[in-house]
Amino acid sequence: MATTTPLPAKPTGEAFGLPPAATLRRLKISREVAWYLVTRGIEFPTCVPYIKTPEPDWVKGAAFDGERVDKVLKAFGFLRHTQGRLAGQPLVPDPWQVAYILAPIFGWVKKNEYGEWVRIIRNFYLDIPRKNGKSTLAGGLALYLTAADGEPAAQVLAAATQKDQASFVFDPIKFLCDKSPALRGHVKPFRSTIIHPKSGSYFKVVASEADALHGANVHGAVIDELHLHKKPALVEAIESGTGSRQQPLVIKITTADEGKPLTIYAQNRHYIEQLAKKVFRDEARYGVVFAVDRDANPFSVATQKKANPGYGISPTADFLRSEAEAAKNDPAKLAAYKRLYLGIRTKQTTAYIDLKEWRGNAGKGPLPETELAGRACYGGLDLGSVSDLTALCWLFPQPEGDGYDALWRLWTPEDNLEALDKRTGDNASKIWVPKGW
């Protein structure tokens, strides 16, 4: 955990031949990370994150230790790709993964109360379109935290809403352990657990808060597809289980969601956005989001490259071209394409009605019910026979013009609230009931 190598002084452009400060600001790369890339011969990335939180250079006593990043990259070099065209080749992180993820997380350190150098960043959020290798990267980090981080009896978890989902992270790493010669004799893979006997550490799959609480002394965790978590219990159980570790690391990886409010995804995304805007500071949390603006041309190659740092390798140009063509020809697929491959938080999964046009038809606000008395109206009733709401709408044609006024009544049995909360991210009991809806 401690380092015996003197940490480098704060780098300057004059000393190390760094790019101009304006270039680093455009790339959203700190001088320390730029120094690391230059001195290690790593290319600067060309795909810049849509959102990136500040690195913790402002923390009292903070220093950047390049040798810690070297150790992570060396550990990745022992691993091998297990799928596709690169199968069997060393798992070498791409420049964007080093510049925006590995170097900031593992490079920034400070002394703890025992005088040991420990990581400052302990909670990492990565929001990125599909097929950019986030599960492979996160799995490699989980294996590093298990077997190479110098933590005795490390408990590392792969967490998802279902064990099948968590296996997308775990299974390739298990296969990798079986196939990488450098790992033989060091780790022992089993069906849902990987053990590092020398340190007494393990990496295992969990899919509920109860599973996570069984290992309540968590050193590391990969929470896969955060946007699929409808309730925060599992995430909170893992985060609260890291309190007794000196340098834990919780890694949250996800694609964009459908814009639903008050979900665990929405809370994390909003927090990262606030940190990026410097509304407040949080030294332990760091996040990166790859995406494009809502008004970007969704079908252009430039837009695809801006949202996908792995463009051309994974995802391939042909794959994204094919997905874009399908989205052009099917409005129902367009929202999914924007969300999954451009990182845009869509608010609907199908686009049969353009929401901008729909909202343009809105009136000035609800009329007092007394003003509706005596007017002609039509009623529509939707009965909820199992778990839906029962809804009644009275539609009043306006005396002048072709508009309508609508009066709604919504009901559900009180005993249905718990089930409804599971489907609405607790909105039913926390918002709808208190507001009298």
Coordinates of C-alpha atoms in Angstrom, one line a residue:
M1 CA 0.0 0.0 0.0
A2 CA 2.8 2.4 0.9
T3 CA 5.2 3.7 -1.8
T4 CA 8.9 4.1 -1.1
T5 CA 9.7 5.9 -4.4
P6 CA 9.8 9.7 -4.1
L7 CA 6.8 11.3 -5.9
P8 CA 7.6 13.6 -8.8
A9 CA 7.4 17.3 -8.4
K10 CA 4.5 19.1 -10.0
P11 CA 5.3 18.9 -13.8
T12 CA 5.6 21.9 -16.0
G13 CA 5.6 22.3 -19.7
E14 CA 9.1 23.6 -19.8
A15 CA 10.5 20.6 -17.9
F16 CA 8.8 17.8 -19.8
G17 CA 7.8 19.2 -23.2
L18 CA 4.1 19.1 -22.4
P19 CA 1.5 20.4 -24.8
P20 CA 0.3 24.0 -24.3
A21 CA -2.1 24.7 -21.4
A22 CA -4.9 25.5 -23.9
T23 CA -4.5 22.1 -25.5
L24 CA -4.6 20.3 -22.2
R25 CA -7.8 22.2 -21.3
R26 CA -9.4 21.2 -24.6
L27 CA -8.4 17.6 -24.0
K28 CA -9.5 17.8 -20.3
I29 CA -6.2 16.3 -19.2
S30 CA -4.3 17.5 -16.2
R31 CA -0.6 18.4 -16.3
E32 CA 0.2 15.4 -14.1
V33 CA -1.5 13.0 -16.5
A34 CA 0.0 14.7 -19.5
W35 CA 3.4 14.3 -17.9
Y36 CA 2.7 10.6 -17.4
L37 CA 1.7 10.1 -21.0
V38 CA 4.7 12.0 -22.4
T39 CA 7.3 10.2 -20.2
R40 CA 5.8 6.8 -20.9
G41 CA 5.5 7.3 -24.6
I42 CA 1.7 7.0 -24.7
E43 CA -0.2 8.9 -27.3
F44 CA -2.7 11.6 -26.3
P45 CA -6.3 10.5 -26.9
T46 CA -8.4 12.2 -29.6
C47 CA -11.9 11.5 -28.2
V48 CA -12.6 13.9 -25.3
P49 CA -15.2 13.1 -22.6
Y50 CA -18.4 15.0 -22.8
I51 CA -18.2 15.3 -19.0
K52 CA -15.2 14.9 -16.7
T53 CA -14.9 15.8 -13.1
P54 CA -11.7 17.6 -11.8
E55 CA -8.9 15.5 -10.6
P56 CA -8.0 15.8 -6.9
D57 CA -4.9 18.0 -7.3
W58 CA -6.5 20.5 -4.9
V59 CA -6.4 18.1 -1.9
K60 CA -3.9 19.0 0.8
G61 CA -0.8 16.8 0.5
A62 CA -1.9 15.3 -2.8
A63 CA 0.8 14.0 -5.1
F64 CA 0.9 12.1 -8.4
D65 CA 2.7 8.8 -8.4
G66 CA 3.4 7.5 -11.9
E67 CA 4.9 4.2 -10.7
R68 CA 1.5 3.2 -9.3
V69 CA 0.0 3.6 -12.8
D70 CA 3.0 1.7 -14.2
K71 CA 2.1 -1.2 -11.9
V72 CA -1.5 -1.3 -13.2
L73 CA -0.5 -1.2 -16.8
K74 CA 2.1 -4.0 -16.2
A75 CA -0.6 -6.1 -14.5
F76 CA -2.9 -5.6 -17.5
G77 CA 0.0 -6.7 -19.8
F78 CA -0.2 -10.2 -18.2
L79 CA -3.8 -10.6 -19.2
R80 CA -5.0 -11.7 -22.6
H81 CA -8.0 -10.8 -24.8
T82 CA -10.4 -13.7 -24.8
Q83 CA -12.7 -12.8 -27.7
G84 CA -12.8 -11.5 -31.3
R85 CA -9.9 -10.4 -33.5
L86 CA -7.6 -9.6 -30.6
A87 CA -8.1 -13.0 -28.8
G88 CA -4.8 -14.2 -27.3
Q89 CA -3.1 -10.8 -27.5
P90 CA -2.0 -8.8 -24.4
L91 CA -4.7 -6.6 -22.8
V92 CA -3.1 -3.2 -23.4
P93 CA -5.3 -0.3 -22.3
D94 CA -6.0 2.3 -25.0
P95 CA -4.6 5.8 -24.6
W96 CA -8.0 7.2 -23.6
Q97 CA -8.4 4.6 -20.9
V98 CA -5.0 5.6 -19.5
A99 CA -5.5 9.3 -19.7
Y100 CA -9.1 9.5 -18.4
I101 CA -9.4 6.5 -16.1
L102 CA -6.3 4.6 -15.0
A103 CA -3.8 7.5 -14.5
P104 CA -6.2 9.7 -12.6
I105 CA -7.6 6.9 -10.4
F106 CA -4.3 5.2 -9.5
G107 CA -1.9 8.1 -9.8
W108 CA -3.4 10.5 -7.3
V109 CA -2.4 9.7 -3.8
K110 CA -2.1 11.2 -0.3
K111 CA -0.9 10.1 3.1
N112 CA -3.4 8.5 5.5
E113 CA -3.4 8.8 9.3
Y114 CA -0.8 6.1 9.5
G115 CA 1.6 7.9 7.1
E116 CA 0.9 5.5 4.2
W117 CA 0.4 6.7 0.7
V118 CA -3.1 5.7 -0.4
R119 CA -5.4 6.4 -3.4
I120 CA -7.5 9.6 -3.2
I121 CA -10.2 8.5 -5.6
R122 CA -12.4 5.7 -4.2
N123 CA -15.6 5.9 -6.2
F124 CA -15.4 6.0 -10.0
Y125 CA -18.3 6.5 -12.5
L126 CA -18.0 5.6 -16.2
D127 CA -20.9 6.4 -18.5
I128 CA -20.1 5.3 -22.0
P129 CA -21.9 3.9 -25.1
R130 CA -22.0 0.2 -25.7
K131 CA -19.2 -1.8 -27.3
N132 CA -16.4 0.4 -26.0
G133 CA -14.9 -2.3 -23.8
K134 CA -16.1 -1.0 -20.4
S135 CA -16.8 -4.5 -19.0
T136 CA -13.3 -5.8 -20.1
L137 CA -11.6 -2.8 -18.5
A138 CA -13.7 -3.1 -15.3
G139 CA -13.1 -6.8 -15.1
G140 CA -9.3 -6.3 -15.4
L141 CA -9.5 -3.7 -12.6
A142 CA -11.4 -6.0 -10.4
L143 CA -8.8 -8.7 -10.9
Y144 CA -6.0 -6.2 -10.1
L145 CA -7.8 -5.1 -6.9
T146 CA -8.1 -8.8 -6.0
A147 CA -4.6 -10.1 -6.7
A148 CA -2.2 -7.1 -7.2
D149 CA -3.3 -4.2 -5.1
G150 CA -1.4 -5.3 -2.0
E151 CA -4.5 -5.5 0.1
P152 CA -4.7 -8.5 2.5
A153 CA -8.0 -10.5 2.4
A154 CA -9.5 -8.2 -0.2
Q155 CA -13.1 -8.7 -0.9
V156 CA -14.0 -7.7 -4.5
L157 CA -17.5 -7.9 -5.9
A158 CA -19.1 -8.0 -9.4
A159 CA -22.6 -6.6 -8.8
A160 CA -25.6 -6.4 -11.0
T161 CA -29.4 -6.6 -10.7
Q162 CA -29.2 -10.2 -11.8
K163 CA -26.3 -12.7 -11.5
D164 CA -26.6 -13.3 -15.3
Q165 CA -25.8 -9.6 -15.8
A166 CA -22.9 -9.6 -13.3
S167 CA -21.5 -12.5 -15.2
F168 CA -20.9 -10.3 -18.2
V169 CA -18.0 -8.8 -16.1
F170 CA -17.1 -12.0 -14.2
D171 CA -17.1 -14.7 -16.9
P172 CA -14.5 -13.1 -19.2
I173 CA -12.2 -12.6 -16.3
K174 CA -12.7 -16.2 -15.2
F175 CA -11.9 -17.4 -18.7
L176 CA -8.9 -15.1 -18.8
C177 CA -7.6 -16.6 -15.5
D178 CA -7.9 -20.1 -17.1
K179 CA -6.1 -19.0 -20.3
S180 CA -3.4 -16.6 -19.2
P181 CA -0.1 -18.4 -18.4
A182 CA 1.1 -15.6 -16.2
L183 CA -1.9 -16.1 -13.8
R184 CA -1.6 -19.9 -13.4
G185 CA -0.6 -20.8 -9.9
H186 CA -1.5 -17.3 -8.6
V187 CA -5.3 -17.3 -8.8
K188 CA -7.9 -20.1 -8.7
P189 CA -11.1 -19.6 -10.7
F190 CA -14.3 -21.3 -9.6
R191 CA -17.9 -21.1 -11.0
S192 CA -18.7 -17.7 -9.4
T193 CA -15.6 -16.9 -7.4
I194 CA -11.9 -16.2 -8.2
I195 CA -9.5 -16.7 -5.2
H196 CA -6.0 -15.3 -4.7
P197 CA -4.6 -17.7 -2.1
K198 CA -1.5 -15.8 -1.3
S199 CA -3.4 -12.7 0.0
G200 CA -6.5 -14.5 1.1
S201 CA -8.5 -12.4 -1.4
Y202 CA -11.5 -13.2 -3.6
F203 CA -13.5 -11.8 -6.5
K204 CA -17.2 -13.0 -6.6
V205 CA -20.6 -12.3 -8.1
V206 CA -23.4 -10.7 -6.1
A207 CA -26.9 -9.8 -7.2
S208 CA -28.7 -8.5 -4.1
E209 CA -28.0 -6.3 -1.0
A210 CA -28.1 -9.5 1.1
D211 CA -25.3 -11.1 -1.0
A212 CA -23.2 -7.9 -0.7
L213 CA -23.7 -7.6 3.1
H214 CA -22.2 -11.1 3.5
G215 CA -18.9 -9.5 2.5
A216 CA -19.3 -6.2 4.4
N217 CA -15.6 -5.4 4.3
V218 CA -15.4 -4.6 0.7
H219 CA -12.1 -3.5 -0.9
G220 CA -13.4 -3.3 -4.5
A221 CA -16.5 -3.6 -6.6
V222 CA -17.7 -3.4 -10.2
I223 CA -21.4 -2.3 -10.4
D224 CA -22.4 -3.2 -13.9
E225 CA -25.1 -1.3 -15.9
L226 CA -26.1 1.2 -13.2
H227 CA -29.1 2.3 -15.2
L228 CA -30.8 -1.1 -14.8
H229 CA -30.8 -0.8 -11.0
K230 CA -34.4 0.2 -10.1
K231 CA -33.6 0.5 -6.3
P232 CA -30.5 1.8 -4.6
A233 CA -30.2 -1.0 -2.0
L234 CA -27.5 -3.1 -3.6
V235 CA -25.3 -0.1 -4.5
E236 CA -25.7 1.4 -1.0
A237 CA -24.8 -1.9 0.6
I238 CA -21.6 -2.1 -1.3
E239 CA -20.6 1.5 -0.8
S240 CA -21.3 1.3 3.0
G241 CA -19.2 -1.9 3.2
T242 CA -15.9 -0.1 2.2
G243 CA -15.6 1.9 5.4
S244 CA -12.8 -0.1 7.0
R245 CA -10.5 -0.3 4.0
Q246 CA -7.7 2.2 3.5
Q247 CA -8.0 2.6 -0.3
P248 CA -11.2 0.9 -1.5
L249 CA -12.4 1.4 -5.1
V250 CA -16.0 1.1 -6.3
I251 CA -16.4 1.2 -10.1
K252 CA -19.8 2.0 -11.6
I253 CA -20.1 1.3 -15.3
T254 CA -23.2 2.1 -17.3
T255 CA -24.7 3.3 -20.6
A256 CA -27.1 6.2 -20.6
D257 CA -30.6 5.7 -19.3
E258 CA -34.0 6.9 -20.6
G259 CA -34.0 10.1 -18.6
K260 CA -36.0 8.7 -15.7
P261 CA -35.8 11.0 -12.5
L262 CA -34.9 9.9 -9.0
T263 CA -33.3 6.6 -10.0
I264 CA -29.9 5.5 -8.6
Y265 CA -28.6 6.2 -12.1
A266 CA -30.1 9.7 -12.2
Q267 CA -28.7 10.5 -8.7
N268 CA -25.2 9.4 -9.6
R269 CA -25.2 11.2 -13.0
H270 CA -26.5 14.4 -11.4
Y271 CA -23.8 14.3 -8.8
I272 CA -21.0 13.8 -11.4
E273 CA -22.4 16.7 -13.4
Q274 CA -22.4 19.0 -10.4
L275 CA -18.8 18.0 -9.6
A276 CA -17.8 18.7 -13.2
K277 CA -19.4 22.2 -13.0
K278 CA -17.4 22.7 -9.7
V279 CA -20.6 23.4 -7.8
F280 CA -18.9 21.6 -4.9
R281 CA -15.9 19.3 -4.3
D282 CA -15.6 15.7 -3.4
E283 CA -12.1 14.3 -3.5
A284 CA -13.1 10.7 -3.3
R285 CA -15.5 10.7 -6.3
Y286 CA -14.4 10.9 -10.0
G287 CA -16.4 10.4 -13.1
V288 CA -16.2 10.4 -16.9
V289 CA -19.1 10.6 -19.4
F290 CA -18.7 10.0 -23.1
A291 CA -21.6 11.3 -25.1
V292 CA -22.7 14.1 -27.5
D293 CA -25.2 17.0 -27.4
R294 CA -28.8 16.3 -28.1
D295 CA -28.8 18.5 -31.2
A296 CA -25.8 16.7 -32.8
N297 CA -26.4 15.0 -36.1
P298 CA -26.9 11.5 -34.9
F299 CA -25.9 9.9 -38.2
S300 CA -22.6 11.6 -39.0
V301 CA -19.3 9.8 -38.5
A302 CA -18.0 12.8 -36.6
T303 CA -20.7 12.4 -34.0
Q304 CA -20.1 8.7 -33.7
K305 CA -16.4 9.4 -33.2
K306 CA -17.1 12.0 -30.5
A307 CA -19.2 9.7 -28.5
N308 CA -17.2 6.5 -28.9
P309 CA -13.5 6.6 -27.8
G310 CA -13.0 3.1 -29.1
Y311 CA -14.4 4.0 -32.6
G312 CA -12.8 1.9 -35.4
I313 CA -11.7 -0.9 -33.1
S314 CA -14.7 -1.5 -30.8
P315 CA -17.2 -0.5 -31.9
T316 CA -16.2 -0.9 -35.5
A317 CA -17.1 1.7 -38.1
D318 CA -19.2 -0.8 -40.0
F319 CA -21.2 -1.7 -36.9
L320 CA -22.1 1.9 -36.1
R321 CA -22.9 2.6 -39.7
S322 CA -25.3 -0.3 -39.8
E323 CA -27.0 0.8 -36.5
A324 CA -27.3 4.3 -37.8
E325 CA -29.0 3.1 -41.1
A326 CA -31.5 1.0 -39.1
A327 CA -32.3 4.0 -36.9
K328 CA -32.9 6.2 -40.0
N329 CA -35.4 3.8 -41.4
D330 CA -37.3 3.0 -38.1
P331 CA -38.3 5.9 -35.8
A332 CA -38.9 3.3 -33.0
K333 CA -35.2 2.4 -33.1
L334 CA -33.9 6.0 -33.2
A335 CA -34.2 6.7 -29.5
A336 CA -32.4 3.4 -28.6
Y337 CA -29.6 4.2 -31.1
K338 CA -29.1 7.6 -29.5
R339 CA -29.0 6.2 -26.0
L340 CA -26.9 3.1 -26.6
Y341 CA -24.4 4.4 -29.1
L342 CA -24.3 8.2 -28.7
G343 CA -24.8 8.4 -24.9
I344 CA -27.8 10.7 -25.2
R345 CA -30.3 10.2 -22.3
T346 CA -33.5 9.6 -24.2
K347 CA -36.8 10.1 -22.5
Q348 CA -38.8 7.6 -24.5
T349 CA -37.9 4.3 -26.1
T350 CA -40.1 4.8 -29.2
A351 CA -40.8 8.1 -31.0
Y352 CA -44.2 7.7 -32.6
I353 CA -45.0 11.2 -31.3
D354 CA -42.4 13.9 -31.1
L355 CA -42.4 15.1 -27.5
K356 CA -41.4 18.6 -28.6
E357 CA -44.5 18.8 -30.8
W358 CA -46.6 17.3 -28.1
R359 CA -45.5 19.8 -25.5
G360 CA -46.1 22.6 -28.0
N361 CA -49.9 21.9 -27.7
A362 CA -50.0 22.4 -24.0
G363 CA -52.3 25.0 -22.6
K364 CA -51.7 27.7 -20.0
G365 CA -52.5 25.4 -17.0
P366 CA -55.4 23.6 -15.3
L367 CA -58.7 25.4 -15.0
P368 CA -60.5 25.5 -11.7
E369 CA -63.1 22.7 -11.7
T370 CA -65.9 25.2 -11.1
E371 CA -65.2 26.6 -14.6
L372 CA -65.8 23.1 -16.1
A373 CA -69.2 22.7 -14.6
G374 CA -72.0 22.5 -17.1
R375 CA -69.8 21.9 -20.1
A376 CA -70.1 18.9 -22.4
C377 CA -67.5 16.2 -21.7
Y378 CA -66.5 12.7 -22.6
G379 CA -65.1 10.1 -20.2
G380 CA -62.5 7.4 -20.6
L381 CA -61.8 4.8 -17.9
D382 CA -58.8 2.4 -17.8
L383 CA -59.2 -0.2 -15.1
G384 CA -56.0 -1.6 -13.5
S385 CA -56.8 -5.3 -13.0
V386 CA -53.5 -6.4 -11.6
S387 CA -50.8 -3.9 -10.7
D388 CA -51.5 -0.8 -12.9
L389 CA -53.2 2.4 -11.9
T390 CA -56.9 2.8 -12.5
A391 CA -57.3 6.0 -14.5
L392 CA -60.3 8.1 -15.4
C393 CA -60.1 11.1 -17.7
W394 CA -62.9 13.6 -18.4
L395 CA -62.3 15.4 -21.7
F396 CA -64.0 18.8 -22.2
P397 CA -64.1 20.3 -25.7
Q398 CA -63.3 24.0 -25.4
P399 CA -66.3 26.3 -26.3
E400 CA -64.0 28.3 -28.7
G401 CA -61.4 26.7 -30.9
D402 CA -60.6 23.0 -31.3
G403 CA -58.7 22.4 -28.0
Y404 CA -59.7 20.4 -25.0
D405 CA -59.4 20.6 -21.2
A406 CA -58.7 17.3 -19.3
L407 CA -59.6 16.4 -15.7
W408 CA -57.9 13.3 -14.4
R409 CA -58.5 10.9 -11.5
L410 CA -56.0 8.1 -10.6
W411 CA -56.3 5.3 -8.0
T412 CA -54.4 2.3 -6.8
P413 CA -55.0 0.2 -3.6
E414 CA -52.6 1.2 -0.8
D415 CA -51.4 -2.4 -0.6
N416 CA -50.1 -2.0 -4.2
L417 CA -47.6 0.8 -3.3
E418 CA -44.7 -1.5 -2.6
A419 CA -45.0 -3.2 -5.9
L420 CA -45.5 0.1 -7.7
D421 CA -42.3 1.5 -6.0
K422 CA -40.3 -1.3 -7.5
R423 CA -41.4 -0.2 -11.0
T424 CA -41.1 3.6 -10.4
G425 CA -37.9 4.0 -8.4
D426 CA -39.9 4.7 -5.2
N427 CA -41.7 7.6 -6.9
A428 CA -45.1 6.2 -6.0
S429 CA -44.7 6.5 -2.2
K430 CA -42.1 9.4 -2.1
I431 CA -43.7 11.8 -4.6
W432 CA -47.1 10.8 -5.9
V433 CA -48.8 10.1 -2.5
P434 CA -47.4 13.1 -0.7
K435 CA -48.6 15.4 -3.5
G436 CA -52.0 13.9 -3.4
W437 CA -51.9 12.3 -6.9

